[in-house]
């Protein structure tokens, strides 16, 4: 994801923060680059975001993408620190 910022965004600045909250870890990655249309995410040929989403779903976390063309990208990943066994 950080790689995505480097690869696609043409950003000057990328801000990464990681924090722990309760049983979750929250990672946010914000860049001030070109952004993209999140409604087209399903039509992208890239495998990166898709596989991250699937893996997070599996462990009970999620990924949130906020981006607009021309307005940079803000990615939030929340994942549980302890995985509950079912
Ligand atoms: N930070 C970003 N800034 C601008 N565009 C982005 C950013 N992150 C993702 N995108 C857009 O979303 C698309 C999908 O990203 P994804 O990570 O799924 O695939 P990819 O990076 O192209 O390929 P892969 O991750 O498999 O190498 C990218 O092709 C790009 O157009
Ligand atoms: Mg990628």
Tab-separated table of N, CA and C and ligand atoms in Angstrom:
chain	number	residue	atom	x	y	z
A	1	UNK	N	0.831	-1.205	0.000
A	1	UNK	CA	0.000	0.000	0.000
A	1	UNK	C	0.858	1.245	0.000
A	2	UNK	N	1.878	1.164	0.831
A	2	UNK	CA	2.872	2.222	0.806
A	2	UNK	C	3.530	2.203	-0.565
A	3	UNK	N	3.692	1.022	-1.080
A	3	UNK	CA	4.229	0.834	-2.418
A	3	UNK	C	3.292	1.467	-3.445
A	4	UNK	N	1.995	1.335	-3.244
A	4	UNK	CA	1.039	1.969	-4.144
A	4	UNK	C	1.240	3.474	-4.171
A	5	UNK	N	1.442	4.055	-2.993
A	5	UNK	CA	1.660	5.500	-2.945
A	5	UNK	C	2.888	5.871	-3.751
A	6	UNK	N	3.927	5.079	-3.604
A	6	UNK	CA	5.164	5.375	-4.326
A	6	UNK	C	4.981	5.165	-5.828
A	7	UNK	N	4.243	4.123	-6.180
A	7	UNK	CA	4.127	3.719	-7.577
A	7	UNK	C	3.152	4.589	-8.373
A	8	UNK	N	2.002	4.877	-7.768
A	8	UNK	CA	0.941	5.529	-8.548
A	8	UNK	C	0.712	7.003	-8.249
A	9	UNK	N	1.046	7.435	-7.033
A	9	UNK	CA	0.445	8.698	-6.594
A	9	UNK	C	1.156	9.953	-7.098
A	10	UNK	N	2.457	9.851	-7.401
A	10	UNK	CA	3.264	11.033	-7.717
A	10	UNK	C	3.229	12.053	-6.582
A	11	UNK	N	3.098	11.549	-5.360
A	11	UNK	CA	2.963	12.441	-4.211
A	11	UNK	C	4.299	13.034	-3.806
A	12	UNK	N	4.240	14.190	-3.183
A	12	UNK	CA	5.422	14.768	-2.555
A	12	UNK	C	5.610	14.205	-1.161
A	13	UNK	N	4.513	14.014	-0.476
A	13	UNK	CA	4.556	13.617	0.919
A	13	UNK	C	3.660	12.418	1.160
A	14	UNK	N	4.171	11.458	1.891
A	14	UNK	CA	3.353	10.333	2.329
A	14	UNK	C	3.465	10.251	3.845
A	15	UNK	N	2.337	10.245	4.499
A	15	UNK	CA	2.328	10.175	5.953
A	15	UNK	C	1.782	8.826	6.386
A	16	UNK	N	2.537	8.149	7.219
A	16	UNK	CA	2.116	6.842	7.712
A	16	UNK	C	1.973	6.916	9.218
A	17	UNK	N	0.893	6.409	9.731
A	17	UNK	CA	0.796	6.317	11.184
A	17	UNK	C	0.271	4.950	11.573
A	18	UNK	N	0.775	4.479	12.671
A	18	UNK	CA	0.371	3.174	13.182
A	18	UNK	C	0.006	3.354	14.643
A	19	UNK	N	-1.170	2.919	15.024
A	19	UNK	CA	-1.486	2.974	16.440
A	19	UNK	C	-2.301	1.764	16.853
A	20	UNK	N	-2.250	1.533	18.150
A	20	UNK	CA	-2.940	0.382	18.700
A	20	UNK	C	-4.174	0.896	19.417
A	21	UNK	N	-5.285	0.278	19.178
A	21	UNK	CA	-6.492	0.675	19.900
A	21	UNK	C	-7.239	-0.589	20.310
A	22	UNK	N	-7.443	-0.752	21.597
A	22	UNK	CA	-8.035	-1.992	22.109
A	22	UNK	C	-7.307	-3.193	21.527
A	23	UNK	N	-8.059	-4.029	20.869
A	23	UNK	CA	-7.459	-5.234	20.319
A	23	UNK	C	-7.080	-5.075	18.837
A	24	UNK	N	-7.096	-3.820	18.374
A	24	UNK	CA	-6.828	-3.613	16.949
A	24	UNK	C	-5.554	-2.820	16.717
A	25	UNK	N	-4.997	-3.014	15.573
A	25	UNK	CA	-3.946	-2.117	15.115
A	25	UNK	C	-4.508	-1.339	13.935
A	26	UNK	N	-4.258	-0.045	13.959
A	26	UNK	CA	-4.778	0.815	12.896
A	26	UNK	C	-3.602	1.469	12.184
A	27	UNK	N	-3.601	1.323	10.892
A	27	UNK	CA	-2.533	1.902	10.081
A	27	UNK	C	-3.166	2.850	9.081
A	28	UNK	N	-2.685	4.059	9.033
A	28	UNK	CA	-3.198	4.970	8.007
A	28	UNK	C	-2.043	5.447	7.129
A	29	UNK	N	-2.326	5.509	5.861
A	29	UNK	CA	-1.350	5.975	4.885
A	29	UNK	C	-2.013	7.062	4.065
A	30	UNK	N	-1.411	8.223	4.098
A	30	UNK	CA	-2.008	9.363	3.425
A	30	UNK	C	-0.994	9.932	2.456
A	31	UNK	N	-1.393	10.116	1.214
A	31	UNK	CA	-0.472	10.787	0.301
A	31	UNK	C	-1.164	11.971	-0.353
A	32	UNK	N	-0.355	12.889	-0.852
A	32	UNK	CA	-0.912	14.092	-1.472
A	32	UNK	C	-0.738	14.026	-2.989
A	33	UNK	N	-0.904	12.823	-3.498
A	33	UNK	CA	-0.655	12.608	-4.927
A	33	UNK	C	-1.886	12.761	-5.792
A	34	UNK	N	-1.886	12.043	-6.898
A	34	UNK	CA	-2.912	12.240	-7.922
A	34	UNK	C	-4.285	11.670	-7.549
A	35	UNK	N	-4.307	10.712	-6.624
A	35	UNK	CA	-5.583	10.120	-6.256
A	35	UNK	C	-6.143	9.233	-7.354
A	36	UNK	N	-7.294	8.637	-7.098
A	36	UNK	CA	-7.941	7.827	-8.130
A	36	UNK	C	-9.412	7.681	-7.768
A	37	UNK	N	-10.157	7.173	-8.727
A	37	UNK	CA	-11.595	7.050	-8.545
A	37	UNK	C	-11.901	5.721	-7.855
A	38	UNK	N	-12.281	5.774	-6.585
A	38	UNK	CA	-12.463	4.541	-5.813
A	38	UNK	C	-13.636	3.706	-6.321
A	39	UNK	N	-14.552	4.310	-7.065
A	39	UNK	CA	-15.682	3.533	-7.579
A	39	UNK	C	-15.245	2.597	-8.697
A	40	UNK	N	-14.039	2.840	-9.223
A	40	UNK	CA	-13.538	1.984	-10.297
A	40	UNK	C	-12.630	0.875	-9.785
A	41	UNK	N	-12.568	0.780	-8.472
A	41	UNK	CA	-11.606	-0.129	-7.859
A	41	UNK	C	-11.798	-1.580	-8.304
A	42	UNK	N	-13.029	-1.983	-8.534
A	42	UNK	CA	-13.290	-3.370	-8.936
A	42	UNK	C	-12.840	-3.675	-10.369
A	43	UNK	N	-12.654	-2.638	-11.136
A	43	UNK	CA	-12.271	-2.855	-12.526
A	43	UNK	C	-10.760	-2.776	-12.737
A	44	UNK	N	-10.029	-2.438	-11.659
A	44	UNK	CA	-8.571	-2.371	-11.794
A	44	UNK	C	-7.992	-3.758	-12.000
A	45	UNK	N	-6.973	-3.801	-12.785
A	45	UNK	CA	-6.334	-5.086	-13.011
A	45	UNK	C	-5.381	-5.457	-11.871
A	46	UNK	N	-5.022	-4.465	-11.073
A	46	UNK	CA	-4.076	-4.698	-9.983
A	46	UNK	C	-4.598	-5.719	-8.983
A	47	UNK	N	-3.678	-6.415	-8.394
A	47	UNK	CA	-4.051	-7.460	-7.459
A	47	UNK	C	-3.792	-7.030	-6.018
A	48	UNK	N	-3.074	-5.937	-5.846
A	48	UNK	CA	-2.623	-5.511	-4.520
A	48	UNK	C	-3.763	-5.255	-3.535
A	49	UNK	N	-4.627	-4.308	-3.883
A	49	UNK	CA	-5.696	-3.924	-2.968
A	49	UNK	C	-6.690	-5.056	-2.775
A	50	UNK	N	-6.958	-5.752	-3.845
A	50	UNK	CA	-7.891	-6.872	-3.775
A	50	UNK	C	-7.400	-7.933	-2.781
A	51	UNK	N	-6.131	-8.278	-2.886
A	51	UNK	CA	-5.626	-9.347	-2.015
A	51	UNK	C	-5.532	-8.876	-0.563
A	52	UNK	N	-5.224	-7.595	-0.374
A	52	UNK	CA	-5.180	-7.065	0.995
A	52	UNK	C	-6.576	-7.121	1.610
A	53	UNK	N	-7.554	-6.717	0.826
A	53	UNK	CA	-8.932	-6.731	1.310
A	53	UNK	C	-9.379	-8.140	1.697
A	54	UNK	N	-9.052	-9.099	0.836
A	54	UNK	CA	-9.459	-10.488	1.103
A	54	UNK	C	-8.780	-11.038	2.352
A	55	UNK	N	-7.499	-10.711	2.515
A	55	UNK	CA	-6.780	-11.220	3.682
A	55	UNK	C	-7.293	-10.583	4.961
A	56	UNK	N	-7.606	-9.288	4.883
A	56	UNK	CA	-8.133	-8.613	6.072
A	56	UNK	C	-9.496	-9.153	6.451
A	57	UNK	N	-10.298	-9.402	5.451
A	57	UNK	CA	-11.634	-9.949	5.701
A	57	UNK	C	-11.512	-11.281	6.435
A	58	UNK	N	-10.543	-12.054	6.010
A	58	UNK	CA	-10.322	-13.374	6.594
A	58	UNK	C	-9.969	-13.284	8.081
A	59	UNK	N	-9.165	-12.315	8.453
A	59	UNK	CA	-8.768	-12.205	9.866
A	59	UNK	C	-9.671	-11.264	10.666
A	60	UNK	N	-10.693	-10.726	10.039
A	60	UNK	CA	-11.645	-9.889	10.769
A	60	UNK	C	-11.298	-8.410	10.802
A	61	UNK	N	-10.505	-7.946	9.867
A	61	UNK	CA	-10.181	-6.524	9.776
A	61	UNK	C	-10.822	-5.908	8.541
A	62	UNK	N	-10.411	-4.697	8.214
A	62	UNK	CA	-10.944	-4.083	7.002
A	62	UNK	C	-9.988	-3.023	6.471
A	63	UNK	N	-10.243	-2.645	5.245
A	63	UNK	CA	-9.485	-1.556	4.619
A	63	UNK	C	-10.472	-0.529	4.106
A	64	UNK	N	-10.158	0.719	4.348
A	64	UNK	CA	-11.012	1.797	3.867
A	64	UNK	C	-10.172	2.684	2.959
A	65	UNK	N	-10.696	2.963	1.794
A	65	UNK	CA	-9.981	3.797	0.834
A	65	UNK	C	-10.750	5.080	0.604
A	66	UNK	N	-10.077	6.181	0.814
A	66	UNK	CA	-10.705	7.451	0.484
A	66	UNK	C	-9.777	8.153	-0.490
A	67	UNK	N	-10.290	8.415	-1.666
A	67	UNK	CA	-9.450	9.054	-2.664
A	67	UNK	C	-10.318	9.741	-3.691
A	68	UNK	N	-9.819	10.838	-4.187
A	68	UNK	CA	-10.484	11.522	-5.290
A	68	UNK	C	-9.408	11.921	-6.272
A	69	UNK	N	-9.694	11.770	-7.557
A	69	UNK	CA	-8.690	12.199	-8.525
A	69	UNK	C	-8.283	13.649	-8.254
A	70	UNK	N	-7.004	13.872	-8.109
A	70	UNK	CA	-6.507	15.223	-7.851
A	70	UNK	C	-6.433	15.613	-6.395
A	71	UNK	N	-6.894	14.724	-5.500
A	71	UNK	CA	-6.933	15.093	-4.089
A	71	UNK	C	-6.239	14.101	-3.169
A	72	UNK	N	-5.341	13.292	-3.717
A	72	UNK	CA	-4.581	12.393	-2.852
A	72	UNK	C	-5.394	11.201	-2.378
A	73	UNK	N	-4.758	10.400	-1.589
A	73	UNK	CA	-5.349	9.131	-1.172
A	73	UNK	C	-5.146	8.932	0.318
A	74	UNK	N	-6.176	8.459	0.966
A	74	UNK	CA	-6.110	8.173	2.395
A	74	UNK	C	-6.565	6.728	2.594
A	75	UNK	N	-5.659	5.908	3.070
A	75	UNK	CA	-5.967	4.498	3.263
A	75	UNK	C	-5.947	4.190	4.750
A	76	UNK	N	-6.970	3.536	5.226
A	76	UNK	CA	-7.004	3.090	6.617
A	76	UNK	C	-7.116	1.574	6.644
A	77	UNK	N	-6.234	0.961	7.389
A	77	UNK	CA	-6.304	-0.486	7.582
A	77	UNK	C	-6.489	-0.762	9.058
A	78	UNK	N	-7.488	-1.540	9.393
A	78	UNK	CA	-7.685	-1.949	10.780
A	78	UNK	C	-7.643	-3.462	10.823
A	79	UNK	N	-6.810	-3.988	11.686
A	79	UNK	CA	-6.694	-5.439	11.802
A	79	UNK	C	-6.626	-5.831	13.277
A	80	UNK	N	-7.248	-6.924	13.635
A	80	UNK	CA	-7.207	-7.361	15.028
A	80	UNK	C	-5.823	-7.878	15.399
A	81	UNK	N	-5.406	-7.575	16.613
A	81	UNK	CA	-4.099	-8.054	17.067
A	81	UNK	C	-4.160	-9.507	17.487
A	82	UNK	N	-5.274	-9.843	18.090
A	82	UNK	CA	-5.463	-11.248	18.440
A	82	UNK	C	-6.575	-11.789	17.571
A	83	UNK	N	-6.303	-12.865	16.930
A	83	UNK	CA	-7.313	-13.437	16.056
A	83	UNK	C	-8.135	-14.446	16.844
A	84	UNK	N	-9.423	-14.187	16.879
A	84	UNK	CA	-10.296	-15.079	17.641
A	84	UNK	C	-10.496	-16.373	16.903
A	85	UNK	N	-10.345	-17.427	17.641
A	85	UNK	CA	-10.542	-18.745	17.006
A	85	UNK	C	-12.016	-19.104	17.073
A	86	UNK	N	-12.500	-19.590	15.949
A	86	UNK	CA	-13.912	-19.947	15.915
A	86	UNK	C	-14.084	-21.449	16.117
B	1	LIG	N1	-1.984	5.938	-3.563
B	1	LIG	C1	-2.516	5.881	-4.800
B	1	LIG	N2	-2.537	6.983	-5.590
B	1	LIG	C2	-3.077	6.924	-6.843
B	1	LIG	N3	-3.629	5.804	-7.396
B	1	LIG	C3	-3.624	4.691	-6.654
B	1	LIG	C4	-3.085	4.657	-5.320
B	1	LIG	N4	-3.262	3.404	-4.813
B	1	LIG	C5	-3.863	2.704	-5.785
B	1	LIG	N5	-4.094	3.456	-6.897
B	1	LIG	C6	-4.783	3.012	-8.118
B	1	LIG	O1	-5.507	1.836	-7.807
B	1	LIG	C7	-5.154	0.782	-8.693
B	1	LIG	C8	-5.224	-0.562	-7.982
B	1	LIG	O2	-4.183	-0.702	-7.044
B	1	LIG	P1	-3.650	-2.143	-6.707
B	1	LIG	O3	-2.651	-2.078	-5.592
B	1	LIG	O4	-4.830	-3.041	-6.488
B	1	LIG	O5	-2.949	-2.609	-8.038
B	1	LIG	P2	-1.509	-2.246	-8.618
B	1	LIG	O6	-0.710	-1.460	-7.618
B	1	LIG	O7	-1.730	-1.619	-9.955
B	1	LIG	O8	-0.875	-3.666	-8.826
B	1	LIG	P3	-0.107	-4.569	-7.748
B	1	LIG	O9	-0.379	-4.008	-6.373
B	1	LIG	O10	-0.682	-5.916	-7.942
B	1	LIG	O11	1.317	-4.456	-8.118
B	1	LIG	C9	-3.782	1.170	-9.217
B	1	LIG	O12	-3.554	0.647	-10.491
B	1	LIG	C10	-3.856	2.691	-9.247
B	1	LIG	O13	-4.468	3.141	-10.444
B	2	LIG	MG1	-0.364	-2.129	-5.594
